[in-house]
Short mmCIF file of C-alpha atoms in Angstrom, two decimals:
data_model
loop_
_atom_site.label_atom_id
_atom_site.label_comp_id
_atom_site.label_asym_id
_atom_site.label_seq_id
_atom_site.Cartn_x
_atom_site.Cartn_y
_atom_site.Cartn_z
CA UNK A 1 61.06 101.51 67.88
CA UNK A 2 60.16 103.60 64.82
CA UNK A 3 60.08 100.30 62.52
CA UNK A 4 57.41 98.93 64.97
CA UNK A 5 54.90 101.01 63.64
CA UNK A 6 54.38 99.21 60.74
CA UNK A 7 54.41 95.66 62.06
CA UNK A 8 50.98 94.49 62.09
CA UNK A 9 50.58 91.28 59.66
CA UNK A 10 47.04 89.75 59.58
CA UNK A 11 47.04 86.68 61.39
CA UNK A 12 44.76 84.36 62.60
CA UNK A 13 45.38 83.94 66.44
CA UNK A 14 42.99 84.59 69.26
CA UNK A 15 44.52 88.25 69.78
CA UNK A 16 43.69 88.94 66.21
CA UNK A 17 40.67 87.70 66.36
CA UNK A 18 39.66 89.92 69.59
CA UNK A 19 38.36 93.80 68.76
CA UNK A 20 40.91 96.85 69.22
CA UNK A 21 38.31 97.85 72.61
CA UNK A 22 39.07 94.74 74.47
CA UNK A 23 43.38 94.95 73.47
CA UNK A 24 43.17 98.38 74.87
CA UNK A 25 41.74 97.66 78.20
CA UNK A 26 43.59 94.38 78.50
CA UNK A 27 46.28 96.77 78.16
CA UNK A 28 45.47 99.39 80.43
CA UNK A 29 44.31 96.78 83.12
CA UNK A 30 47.84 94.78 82.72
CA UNK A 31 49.47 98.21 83.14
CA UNK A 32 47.53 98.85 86.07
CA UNK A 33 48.44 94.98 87.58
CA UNK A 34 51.88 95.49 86.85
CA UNK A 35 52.51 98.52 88.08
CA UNK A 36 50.62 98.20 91.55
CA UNK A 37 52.29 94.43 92.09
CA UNK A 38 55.68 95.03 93.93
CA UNK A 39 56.32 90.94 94.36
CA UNK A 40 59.51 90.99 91.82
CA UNK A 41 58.15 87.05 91.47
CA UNK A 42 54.27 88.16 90.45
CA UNK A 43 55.84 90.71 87.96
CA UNK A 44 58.49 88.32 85.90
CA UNK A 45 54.73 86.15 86.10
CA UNK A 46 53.36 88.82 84.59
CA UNK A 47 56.14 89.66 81.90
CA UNK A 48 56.52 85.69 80.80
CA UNK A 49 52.74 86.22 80.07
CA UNK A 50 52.59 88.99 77.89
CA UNK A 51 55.55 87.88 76.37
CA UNK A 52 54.08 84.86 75.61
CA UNK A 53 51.26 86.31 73.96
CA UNK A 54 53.47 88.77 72.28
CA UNK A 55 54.93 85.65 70.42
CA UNK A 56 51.55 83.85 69.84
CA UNK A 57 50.98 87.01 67.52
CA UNK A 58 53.51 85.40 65.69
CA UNK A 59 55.01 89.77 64.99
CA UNK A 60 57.99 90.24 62.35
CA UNK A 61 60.71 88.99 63.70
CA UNK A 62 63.79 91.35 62.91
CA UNK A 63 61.52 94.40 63.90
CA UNK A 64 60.25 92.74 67.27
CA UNK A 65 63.84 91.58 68.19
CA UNK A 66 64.90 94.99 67.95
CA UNK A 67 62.27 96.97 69.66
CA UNK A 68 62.31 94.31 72.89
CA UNK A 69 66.54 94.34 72.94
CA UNK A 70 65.66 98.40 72.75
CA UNK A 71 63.28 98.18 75.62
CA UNK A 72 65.28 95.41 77.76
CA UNK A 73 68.33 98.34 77.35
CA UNK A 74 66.10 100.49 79.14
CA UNK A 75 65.05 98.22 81.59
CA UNK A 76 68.80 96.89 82.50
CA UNK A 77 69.79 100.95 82.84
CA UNK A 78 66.64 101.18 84.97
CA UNK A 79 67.12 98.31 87.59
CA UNK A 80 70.69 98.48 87.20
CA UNK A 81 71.11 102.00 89.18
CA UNK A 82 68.42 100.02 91.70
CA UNK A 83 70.59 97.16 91.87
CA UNK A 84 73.58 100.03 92.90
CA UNK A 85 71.25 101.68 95.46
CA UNK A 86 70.87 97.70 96.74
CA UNK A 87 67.15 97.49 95.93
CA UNK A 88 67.19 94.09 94.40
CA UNK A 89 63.80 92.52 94.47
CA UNK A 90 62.63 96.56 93.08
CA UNK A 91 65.44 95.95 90.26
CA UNK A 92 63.62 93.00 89.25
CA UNK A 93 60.57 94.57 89.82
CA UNK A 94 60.66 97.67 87.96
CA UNK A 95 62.98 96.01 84.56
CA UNK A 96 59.84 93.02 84.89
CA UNK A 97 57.46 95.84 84.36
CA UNK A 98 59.02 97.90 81.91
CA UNK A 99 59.40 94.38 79.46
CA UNK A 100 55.65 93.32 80.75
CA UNK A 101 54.26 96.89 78.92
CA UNK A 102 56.17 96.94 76.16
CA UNK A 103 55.37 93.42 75.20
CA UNK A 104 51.83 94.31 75.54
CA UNK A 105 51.81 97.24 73.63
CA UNK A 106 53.27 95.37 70.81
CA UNK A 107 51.44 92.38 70.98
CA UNK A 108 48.44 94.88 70.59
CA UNK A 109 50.12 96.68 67.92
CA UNK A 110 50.94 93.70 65.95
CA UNK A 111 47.95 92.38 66.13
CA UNK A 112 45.47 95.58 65.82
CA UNK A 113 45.14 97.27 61.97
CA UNK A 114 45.47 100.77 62.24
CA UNK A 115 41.98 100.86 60.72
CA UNK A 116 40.45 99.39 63.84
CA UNK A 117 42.29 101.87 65.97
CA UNK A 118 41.04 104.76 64.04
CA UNK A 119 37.60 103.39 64.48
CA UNK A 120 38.16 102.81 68.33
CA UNK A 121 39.32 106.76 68.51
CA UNK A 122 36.48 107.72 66.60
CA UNK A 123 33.96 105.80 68.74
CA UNK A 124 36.01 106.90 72.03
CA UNK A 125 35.97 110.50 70.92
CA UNK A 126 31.92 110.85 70.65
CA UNK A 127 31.99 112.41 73.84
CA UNK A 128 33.65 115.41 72.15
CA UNK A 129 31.64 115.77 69.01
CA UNK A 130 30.38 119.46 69.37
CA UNK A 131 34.29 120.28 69.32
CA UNK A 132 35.82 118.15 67.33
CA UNK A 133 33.87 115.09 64.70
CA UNK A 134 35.21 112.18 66.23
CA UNK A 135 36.40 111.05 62.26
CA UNK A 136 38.63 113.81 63.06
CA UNK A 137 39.90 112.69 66.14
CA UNK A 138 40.80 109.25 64.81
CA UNK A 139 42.45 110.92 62.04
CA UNK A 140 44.42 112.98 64.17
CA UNK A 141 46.01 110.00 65.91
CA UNK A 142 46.65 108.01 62.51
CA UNK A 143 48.61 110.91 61.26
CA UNK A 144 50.65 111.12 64.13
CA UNK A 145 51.65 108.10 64.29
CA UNK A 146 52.75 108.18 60.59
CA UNK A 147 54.79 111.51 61.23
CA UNK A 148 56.91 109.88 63.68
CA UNK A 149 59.17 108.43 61.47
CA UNK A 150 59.33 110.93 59.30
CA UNK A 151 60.22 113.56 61.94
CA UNK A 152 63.03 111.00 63.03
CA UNK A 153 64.19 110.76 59.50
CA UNK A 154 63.97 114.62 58.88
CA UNK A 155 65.93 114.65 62.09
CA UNK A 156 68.52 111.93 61.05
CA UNK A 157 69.32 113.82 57.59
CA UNK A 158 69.47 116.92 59.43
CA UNK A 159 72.28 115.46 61.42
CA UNK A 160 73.95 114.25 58.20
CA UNK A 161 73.96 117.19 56.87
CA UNK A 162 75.39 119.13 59.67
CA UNK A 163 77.71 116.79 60.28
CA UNK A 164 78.95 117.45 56.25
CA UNK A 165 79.49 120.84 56.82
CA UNK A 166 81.30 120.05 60.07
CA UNK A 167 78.55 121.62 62.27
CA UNK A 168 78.04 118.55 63.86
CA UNK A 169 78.38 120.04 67.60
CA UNK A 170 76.04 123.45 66.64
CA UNK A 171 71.99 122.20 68.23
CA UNK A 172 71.11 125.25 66.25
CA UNK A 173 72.46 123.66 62.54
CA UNK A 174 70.19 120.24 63.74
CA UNK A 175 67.37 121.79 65.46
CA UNK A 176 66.23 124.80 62.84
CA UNK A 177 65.66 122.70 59.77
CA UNK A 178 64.73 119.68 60.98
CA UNK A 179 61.88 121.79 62.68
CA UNK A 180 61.32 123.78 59.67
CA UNK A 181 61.40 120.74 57.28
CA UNK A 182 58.68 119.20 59.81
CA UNK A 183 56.69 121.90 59.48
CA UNK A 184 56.84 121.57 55.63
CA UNK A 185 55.94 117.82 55.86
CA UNK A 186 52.96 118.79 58.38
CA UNK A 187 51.72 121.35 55.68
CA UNK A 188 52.18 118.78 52.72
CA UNK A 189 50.22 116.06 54.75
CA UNK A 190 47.64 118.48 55.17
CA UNK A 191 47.21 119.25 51.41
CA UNK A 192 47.35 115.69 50.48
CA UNK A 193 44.62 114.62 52.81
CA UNK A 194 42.59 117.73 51.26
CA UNK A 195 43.19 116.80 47.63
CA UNK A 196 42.62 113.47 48.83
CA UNK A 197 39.01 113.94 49.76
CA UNK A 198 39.53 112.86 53.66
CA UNK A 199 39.62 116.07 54.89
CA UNK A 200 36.56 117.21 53.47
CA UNK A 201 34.47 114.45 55.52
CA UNK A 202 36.92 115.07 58.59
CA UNK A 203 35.78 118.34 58.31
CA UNK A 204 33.73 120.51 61.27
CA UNK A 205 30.17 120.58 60.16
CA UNK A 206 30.07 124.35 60.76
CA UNK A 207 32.07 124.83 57.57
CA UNK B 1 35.87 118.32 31.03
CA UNK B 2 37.85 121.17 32.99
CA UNK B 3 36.80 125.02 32.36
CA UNK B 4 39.49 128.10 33.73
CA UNK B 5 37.06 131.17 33.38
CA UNK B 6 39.41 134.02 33.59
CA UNK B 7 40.53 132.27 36.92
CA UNK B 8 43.31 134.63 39.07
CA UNK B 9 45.28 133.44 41.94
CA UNK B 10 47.45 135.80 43.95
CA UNK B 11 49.40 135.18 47.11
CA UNK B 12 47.55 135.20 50.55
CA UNK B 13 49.07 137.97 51.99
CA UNK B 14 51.24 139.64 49.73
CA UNK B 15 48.63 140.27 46.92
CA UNK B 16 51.15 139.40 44.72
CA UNK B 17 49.84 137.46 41.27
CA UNK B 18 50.93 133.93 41.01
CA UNK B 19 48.67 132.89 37.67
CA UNK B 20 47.33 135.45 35.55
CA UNK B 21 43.54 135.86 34.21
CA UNK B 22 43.50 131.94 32.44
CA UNK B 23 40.51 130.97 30.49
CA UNK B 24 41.13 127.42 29.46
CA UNK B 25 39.19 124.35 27.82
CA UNK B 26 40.78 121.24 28.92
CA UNK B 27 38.94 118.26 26.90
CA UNK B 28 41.79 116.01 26.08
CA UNK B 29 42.88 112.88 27.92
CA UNK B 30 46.09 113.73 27.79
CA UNK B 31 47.39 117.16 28.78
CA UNK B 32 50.98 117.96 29.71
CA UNK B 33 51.91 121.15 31.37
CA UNK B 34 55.37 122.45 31.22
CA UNK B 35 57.11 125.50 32.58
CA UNK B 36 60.44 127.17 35.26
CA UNK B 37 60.11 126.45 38.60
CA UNK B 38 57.75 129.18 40.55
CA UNK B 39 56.38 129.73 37.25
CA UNK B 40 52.51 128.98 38.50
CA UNK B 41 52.16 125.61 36.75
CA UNK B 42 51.36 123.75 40.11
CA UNK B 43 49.25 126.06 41.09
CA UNK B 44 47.13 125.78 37.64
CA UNK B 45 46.81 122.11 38.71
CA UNK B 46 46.11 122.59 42.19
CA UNK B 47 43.42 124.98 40.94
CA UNK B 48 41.53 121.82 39.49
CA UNK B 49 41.41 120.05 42.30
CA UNK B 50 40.27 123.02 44.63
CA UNK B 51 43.28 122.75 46.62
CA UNK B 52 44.01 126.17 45.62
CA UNK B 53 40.55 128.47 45.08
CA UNK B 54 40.36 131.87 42.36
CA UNK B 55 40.32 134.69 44.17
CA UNK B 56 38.49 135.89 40.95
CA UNK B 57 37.11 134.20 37.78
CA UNK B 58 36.21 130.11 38.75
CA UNK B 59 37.39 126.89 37.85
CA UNK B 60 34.84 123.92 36.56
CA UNK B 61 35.54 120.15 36.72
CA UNK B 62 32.48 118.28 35.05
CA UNK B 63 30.09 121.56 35.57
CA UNK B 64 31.34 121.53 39.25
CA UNK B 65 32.93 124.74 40.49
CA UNK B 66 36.05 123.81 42.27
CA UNK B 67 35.04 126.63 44.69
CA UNK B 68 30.98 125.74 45.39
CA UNK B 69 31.42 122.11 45.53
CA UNK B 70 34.73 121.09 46.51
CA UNK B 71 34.00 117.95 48.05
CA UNK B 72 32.05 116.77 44.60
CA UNK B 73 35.17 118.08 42.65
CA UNK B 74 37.56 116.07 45.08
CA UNK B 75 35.37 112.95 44.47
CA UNK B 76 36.05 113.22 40.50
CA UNK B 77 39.62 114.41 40.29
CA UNK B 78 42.56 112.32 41.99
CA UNK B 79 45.97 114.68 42.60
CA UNK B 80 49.41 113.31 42.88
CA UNK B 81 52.00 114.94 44.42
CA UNK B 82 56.18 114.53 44.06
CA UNK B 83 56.90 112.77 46.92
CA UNK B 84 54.52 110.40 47.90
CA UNK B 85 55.58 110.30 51.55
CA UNK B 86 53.18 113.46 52.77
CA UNK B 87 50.59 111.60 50.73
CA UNK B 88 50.41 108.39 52.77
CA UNK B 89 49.26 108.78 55.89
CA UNK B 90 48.43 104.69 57.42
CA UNK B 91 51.31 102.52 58.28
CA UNK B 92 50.93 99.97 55.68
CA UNK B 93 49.77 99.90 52.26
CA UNK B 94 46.91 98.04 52.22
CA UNK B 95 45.89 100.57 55.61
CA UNK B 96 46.43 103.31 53.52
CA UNK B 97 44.45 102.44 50.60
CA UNK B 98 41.57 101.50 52.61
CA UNK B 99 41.60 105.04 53.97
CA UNK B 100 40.81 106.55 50.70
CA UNK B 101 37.28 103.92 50.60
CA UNK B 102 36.20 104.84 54.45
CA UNK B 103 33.84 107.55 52.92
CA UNK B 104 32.77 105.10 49.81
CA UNK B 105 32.35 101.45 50.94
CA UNK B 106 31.02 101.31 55.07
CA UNK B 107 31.70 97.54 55.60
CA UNK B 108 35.25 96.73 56.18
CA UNK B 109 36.08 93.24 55.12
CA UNK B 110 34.41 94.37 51.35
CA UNK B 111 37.00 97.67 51.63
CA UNK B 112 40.05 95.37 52.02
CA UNK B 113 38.74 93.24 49.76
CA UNK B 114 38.98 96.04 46.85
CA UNK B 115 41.60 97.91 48.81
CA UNK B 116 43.96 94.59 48.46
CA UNK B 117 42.63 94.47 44.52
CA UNK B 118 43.32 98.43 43.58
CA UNK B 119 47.09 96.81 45.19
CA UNK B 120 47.06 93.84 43.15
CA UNK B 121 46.12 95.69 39.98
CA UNK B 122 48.87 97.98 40.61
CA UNK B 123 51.50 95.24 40.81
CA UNK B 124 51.70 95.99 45.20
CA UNK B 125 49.45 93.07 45.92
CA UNK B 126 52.81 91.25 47.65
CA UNK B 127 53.36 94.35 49.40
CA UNK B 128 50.19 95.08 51.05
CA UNK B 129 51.03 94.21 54.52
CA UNK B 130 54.22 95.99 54.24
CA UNK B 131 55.09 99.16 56.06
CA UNK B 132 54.95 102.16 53.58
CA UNK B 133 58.60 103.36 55.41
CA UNK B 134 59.70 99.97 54.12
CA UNK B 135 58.99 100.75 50.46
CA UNK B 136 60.75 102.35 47.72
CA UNK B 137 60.07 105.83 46.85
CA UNK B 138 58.81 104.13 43.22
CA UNK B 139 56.71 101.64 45.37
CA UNK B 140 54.89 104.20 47.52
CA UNK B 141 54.61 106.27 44.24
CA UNK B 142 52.54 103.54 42.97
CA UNK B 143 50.92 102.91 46.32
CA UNK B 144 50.16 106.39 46.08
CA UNK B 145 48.36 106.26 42.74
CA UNK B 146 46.40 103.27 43.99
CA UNK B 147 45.06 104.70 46.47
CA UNK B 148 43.72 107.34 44.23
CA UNK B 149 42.23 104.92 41.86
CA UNK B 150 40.61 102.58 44.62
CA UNK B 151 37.89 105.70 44.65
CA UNK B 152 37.72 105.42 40.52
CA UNK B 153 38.46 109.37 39.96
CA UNK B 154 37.56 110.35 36.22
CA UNK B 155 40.96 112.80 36.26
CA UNK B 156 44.12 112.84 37.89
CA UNK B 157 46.17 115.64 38.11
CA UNK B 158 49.91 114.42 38.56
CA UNK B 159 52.13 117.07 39.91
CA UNK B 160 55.92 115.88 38.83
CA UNK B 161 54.92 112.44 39.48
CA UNK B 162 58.34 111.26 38.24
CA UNK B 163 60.96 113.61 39.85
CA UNK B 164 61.79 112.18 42.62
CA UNK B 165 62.37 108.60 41.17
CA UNK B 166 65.11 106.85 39.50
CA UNK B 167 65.15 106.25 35.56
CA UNK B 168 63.53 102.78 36.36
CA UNK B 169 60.49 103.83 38.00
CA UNK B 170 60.51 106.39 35.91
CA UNK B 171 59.61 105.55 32.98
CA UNK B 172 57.34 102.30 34.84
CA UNK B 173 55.29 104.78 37.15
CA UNK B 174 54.91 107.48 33.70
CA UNK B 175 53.89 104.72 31.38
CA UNK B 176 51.33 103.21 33.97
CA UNK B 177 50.08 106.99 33.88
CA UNK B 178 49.49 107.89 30.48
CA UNK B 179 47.98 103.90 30.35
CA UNK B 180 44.79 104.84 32.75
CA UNK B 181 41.76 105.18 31.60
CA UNK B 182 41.19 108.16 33.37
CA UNK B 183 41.97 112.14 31.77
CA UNK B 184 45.54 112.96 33.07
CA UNK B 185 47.33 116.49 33.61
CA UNK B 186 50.90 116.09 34.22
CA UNK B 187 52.51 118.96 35.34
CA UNK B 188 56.24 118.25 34.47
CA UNK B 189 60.00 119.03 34.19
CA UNK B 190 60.51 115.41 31.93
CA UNK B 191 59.88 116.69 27.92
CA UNK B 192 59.77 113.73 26.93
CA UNK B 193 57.23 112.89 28.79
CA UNK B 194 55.59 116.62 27.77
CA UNK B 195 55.98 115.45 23.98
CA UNK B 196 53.65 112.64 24.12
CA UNK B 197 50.64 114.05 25.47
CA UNK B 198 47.54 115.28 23.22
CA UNK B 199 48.22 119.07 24.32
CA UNK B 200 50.89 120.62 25.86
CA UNK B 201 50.79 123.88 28.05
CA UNK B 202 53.02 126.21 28.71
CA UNK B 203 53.27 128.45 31.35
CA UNK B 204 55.74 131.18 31.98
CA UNK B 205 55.75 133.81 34.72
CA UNK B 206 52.16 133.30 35.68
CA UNK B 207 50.46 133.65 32.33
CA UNK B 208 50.16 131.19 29.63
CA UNK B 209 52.55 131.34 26.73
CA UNK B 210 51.79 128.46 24.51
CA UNK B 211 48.89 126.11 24.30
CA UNK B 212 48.68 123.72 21.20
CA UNK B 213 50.99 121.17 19.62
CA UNK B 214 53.55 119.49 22.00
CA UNK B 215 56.30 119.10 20.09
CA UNK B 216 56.02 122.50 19.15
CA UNK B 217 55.34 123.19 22.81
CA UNK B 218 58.48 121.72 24.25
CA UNK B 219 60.58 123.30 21.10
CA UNK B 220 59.16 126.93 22.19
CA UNK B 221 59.60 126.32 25.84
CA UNK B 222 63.28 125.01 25.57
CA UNK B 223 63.72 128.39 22.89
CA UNK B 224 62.83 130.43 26.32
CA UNK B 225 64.74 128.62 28.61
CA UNK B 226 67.82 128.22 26.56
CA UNK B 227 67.62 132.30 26.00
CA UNK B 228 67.10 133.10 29.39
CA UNK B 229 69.80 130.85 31.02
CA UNK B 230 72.51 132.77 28.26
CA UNK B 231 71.54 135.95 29.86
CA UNK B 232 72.02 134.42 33.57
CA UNK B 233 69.66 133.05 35.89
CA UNK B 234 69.30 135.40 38.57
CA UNK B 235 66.23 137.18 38.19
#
C-alpha cells in the first residue's frame, strides 16, 4: 500500500478533471451507500462501479495491481470467517465493500495531486484558524503522508538489522530504534521545511 | 555577502560551546568548509541560514540578520542537507517542487509550469510524475536542489551534499554545484572537492583554525588529522 502514495499521473479523464472537494464527498457518500446497503447484489453493483472508475483513471499498473490483490487478501480473510459462521450473502457483502472503498480511495488518489489536497485541508481547516493557520493544517497532512514510508522503511531496516545480530525474536531490538530513528527523521523534516522557507509562512501569526 | 560578528552558539541546555566567538567575511562564490565530525562546521552553516540563531554576536546575509529577519534570510539563502529524504516532503517530484513556489507564484497551472522547468533544467524533467520513494538517492539529491532553485536563492549552503551518494552522482551532483550561478558554502568531508573552491575554512573544535588558501587549507587540516589519529581517536 505504501507505493500507492505516489501514484497519481496527470491524466485527462473526467475524474481528473473534477476538483479534490467533489472526489472527497463522492467518497464519503459511496462509503456511506456501501456500507448501509446489505443486498450482497447492490454492493458487488457498487464495487464493479468504482472499480470501473478506478480503471478509467487509467493508475500505474504494477502499483494498483498490488494494492487491490493487498486489499482483496483482506477482504477474502474477512468474508471467509463469515462464510465459516454460514453468513453467505454478508460474506459477499462485507469483501464487496471492503474492494468498493478501496477502489475509491485510489481512484481519488490517483487522480487528485497532492497539491489540491493540501489546498482542500487548508480550505476545510478555516474553521480552526485562531488555533492552528489552516496552511498549517494542510501541511500537517502532506507530511504525514510522506513519513509513512519512511517509518515503514526505518522499520524494515530495523528488522534487518536485528535479524543480523540474531535478535530477530527481541520487539525491544525492532521497536527502540526504529522509534528513535523516526524521531530523528521527524526532527530532520522539521529543519528542512524551516531552512526551506515553508515553515516560516506555516507559521502561527502570534510568533 | 555573509557577515559572522563575533557570533557564539552553545548547546540548549547544557551551556556547553559548540562554535566559538567567529567574526567572518564571506564574499567569495565559492567557499568550502572543512573540519572532524562534531567539530561545529554544520552548525557555522546552519548559522547562515537561521536554522541555528547566536546566542551572542549576529549573523548577516545581504545586511539581513539571520536572527531579526529570518524569513527574508530564508528567501535569499537555499540549504541542502545529506540526505535528501527529510528534505522532500510531497509524494512526487514535480509536487514537491511546487511546494517550495506556494508562497512565490499564487496561480497553480503557472507554478507547475516553472516547477516542471526548475525539473527539466535539472535533467528530472522525465521524472516529474515519479514518486520521490521511487528515485535514487542521487535523483532526489538533485530533486532536492531543484526545488531550492525553483525560488532563485542568491546562496546555497550545501551541508555534505555528496556523502551519501555513490562516486557517480558524486562527482555529477558536486559539479552541477560549483556550476550555479548562485554563492555556494559546502560544508564537506570530500578534499577534493575542498581544494577547488575560492576559500577554504577550517574549523576545529569549535573555533576556526585556518581561513585562506585551499590547498593550503586541506594540507593543514589533513597535518591535524593525520597527528591526531597517531595519538588515537578517543577523545
Amino acid at each position: 500500500m505504501i507505493t500507492l502514495l505516489g501514484i497519481y499521473r496527470p491524466r485527462d479523464t473526467p475524474l481528473h478533471n473534477s476538483s479534490a472537494a467533489f472526489k472527497m464527498a463522492l467518497l464519503l457518500v459511496t462509503s456511506i451507500a456501501a456500507i448501509l446497503t446489505n443486498d450482497p447484489v447492490s454492493a458487488v453493483g457498487i464495487a464493479a462501479a468504482c472499480l470501473l472508475l478506478l480503471a478509467s483513471t487509467t493508475p500505474p499498473a504494477r502499483a494498483t495491481f498490488r494494492g487491490m490483490a493487498g486489499i482483496a487478501i483482506i477482504a477474502a480473510a474477512t468474508s471467509g470467517y463469515q462464510m465459516w459462521q454460514g453468513e453467505y450473502f454478508r460474506a459477499i457483502d462485507t469483501s464487496a465493500d471492503i474492494i468498493a472503498i478501496a477502489a475509491l480511495a485510489l481512484a481519488v488518489t490517483s487522480s487528485t495531486p497532492m497539491e489540491e489536497v493540501l489546498d482542500l485541508v487548508s480550505t476545510l481547516a478555516r474553521p480552526l484558524r485562531r488555533v492552528l493557520p489552516p496552511e498549517t493544517i494542510g501541511l500537517m497532512f502532506s507530511m504525514m503522508l510522506r513519513a509513512i514510508p519512511e517509518a515503514a522503511q526505518i522499520l524494515n531496516e530495523a528488522r534487518t538489522a536485528a535479524r543480523a545480530r540474531g535478535l530477530e525474536r527481541s520487539p525491544r531490538a525492532i521497536l527502540i530504534p526504529s522509534a528513535t530513528r523516526t524521531v530523528g527523521f521527524a526532527i530532520n523534516m522539521g529543519q528542512a521545511l524551516h531552512a526551506r522557507g515553508i515553515a516560516d509562512e506555516a507559521a502561527p501569526r502570534a510568533l | 555577502m555573509i557577515e559572522f560578528k563575533a557570533a557564539v552558539v552553545t548547546a540548549p541546555d547544557s551551556g556547553v560551546p559548540i562554535l566559538d566567538a567567529t567574526t567572518l567575511t564571506l564574499s567569495e562564490e565559492r567557499i568550502s568548509v572543512i573540519g572532524a565530525n562534531g567539530s561545529g562546521k554544520s552548525t557555522l552553516a546552519r548559522l547562515i541560514n537561521g536554522l541555528v540563531l547566536p546566542v551572542s554576536g549576529s549573523v548577516e546575509v545581504e545586511g539581513l540578520d539571520t536572527m531579526r529577519d529570518g524569513a527574508k534570510v530564508r528567501q535569499k539563502v537555499g540549504y541542502l542537507f545529506t540526505d535528501p529524504s527529510a528534505q522532500l516532503i510531497m509524494p512526487t517530484a514535480i509536487e514537491d517542487v511546487t511546494l517550495s513556489l506556494r508562497r512565490t507564484i499564487r496561480n497553480r497551472d503557472e507554478r507547475t509550469a516553472a516547477a516542471l522547468r526548475a525539473l527539466t533544467d535539472i535533467g528530472l524533467g522525465q521524472k516529474a510524475d515519479v514518486s520521490v520513494n521511487a528515485l535514487s538517492g542521487g535523483q532526489r539529491q538533485l530533486l532536492a536542489i531543484a526545488g531550492l532553485l525553483a525560488v532563485a536563492p542568491s546562496i546555497i549552503v550545501a551541508d555534505e551534499p555528496t556523502t551519501l551518494l555513490d562516486l557517480r552522482w558524486r562527482a555529477h551532483v558536486g559539479a552541477l554545484l560549483r556550476s550555479l550561478p548562485v554563492q555556494l558554502i559546502e560544508v564537506t568531508h570530500d578534499l577534493d572537492s575542498a581544494a577547488r573552491a575560492e576559500r577554504t575554512i577550517v574549523i576545529d573544535r569549535g573555533a576556526v583554525v585556518f581561513d585562506g588558501d585551499p590547498a593550503e587549507a586541506v594540507h593543514m587540516y589533513r597535518d591535524l588529522m593525520y597527528g591526531r589519529a597517531s595519538q588515537g581517536v578517543d577523545e
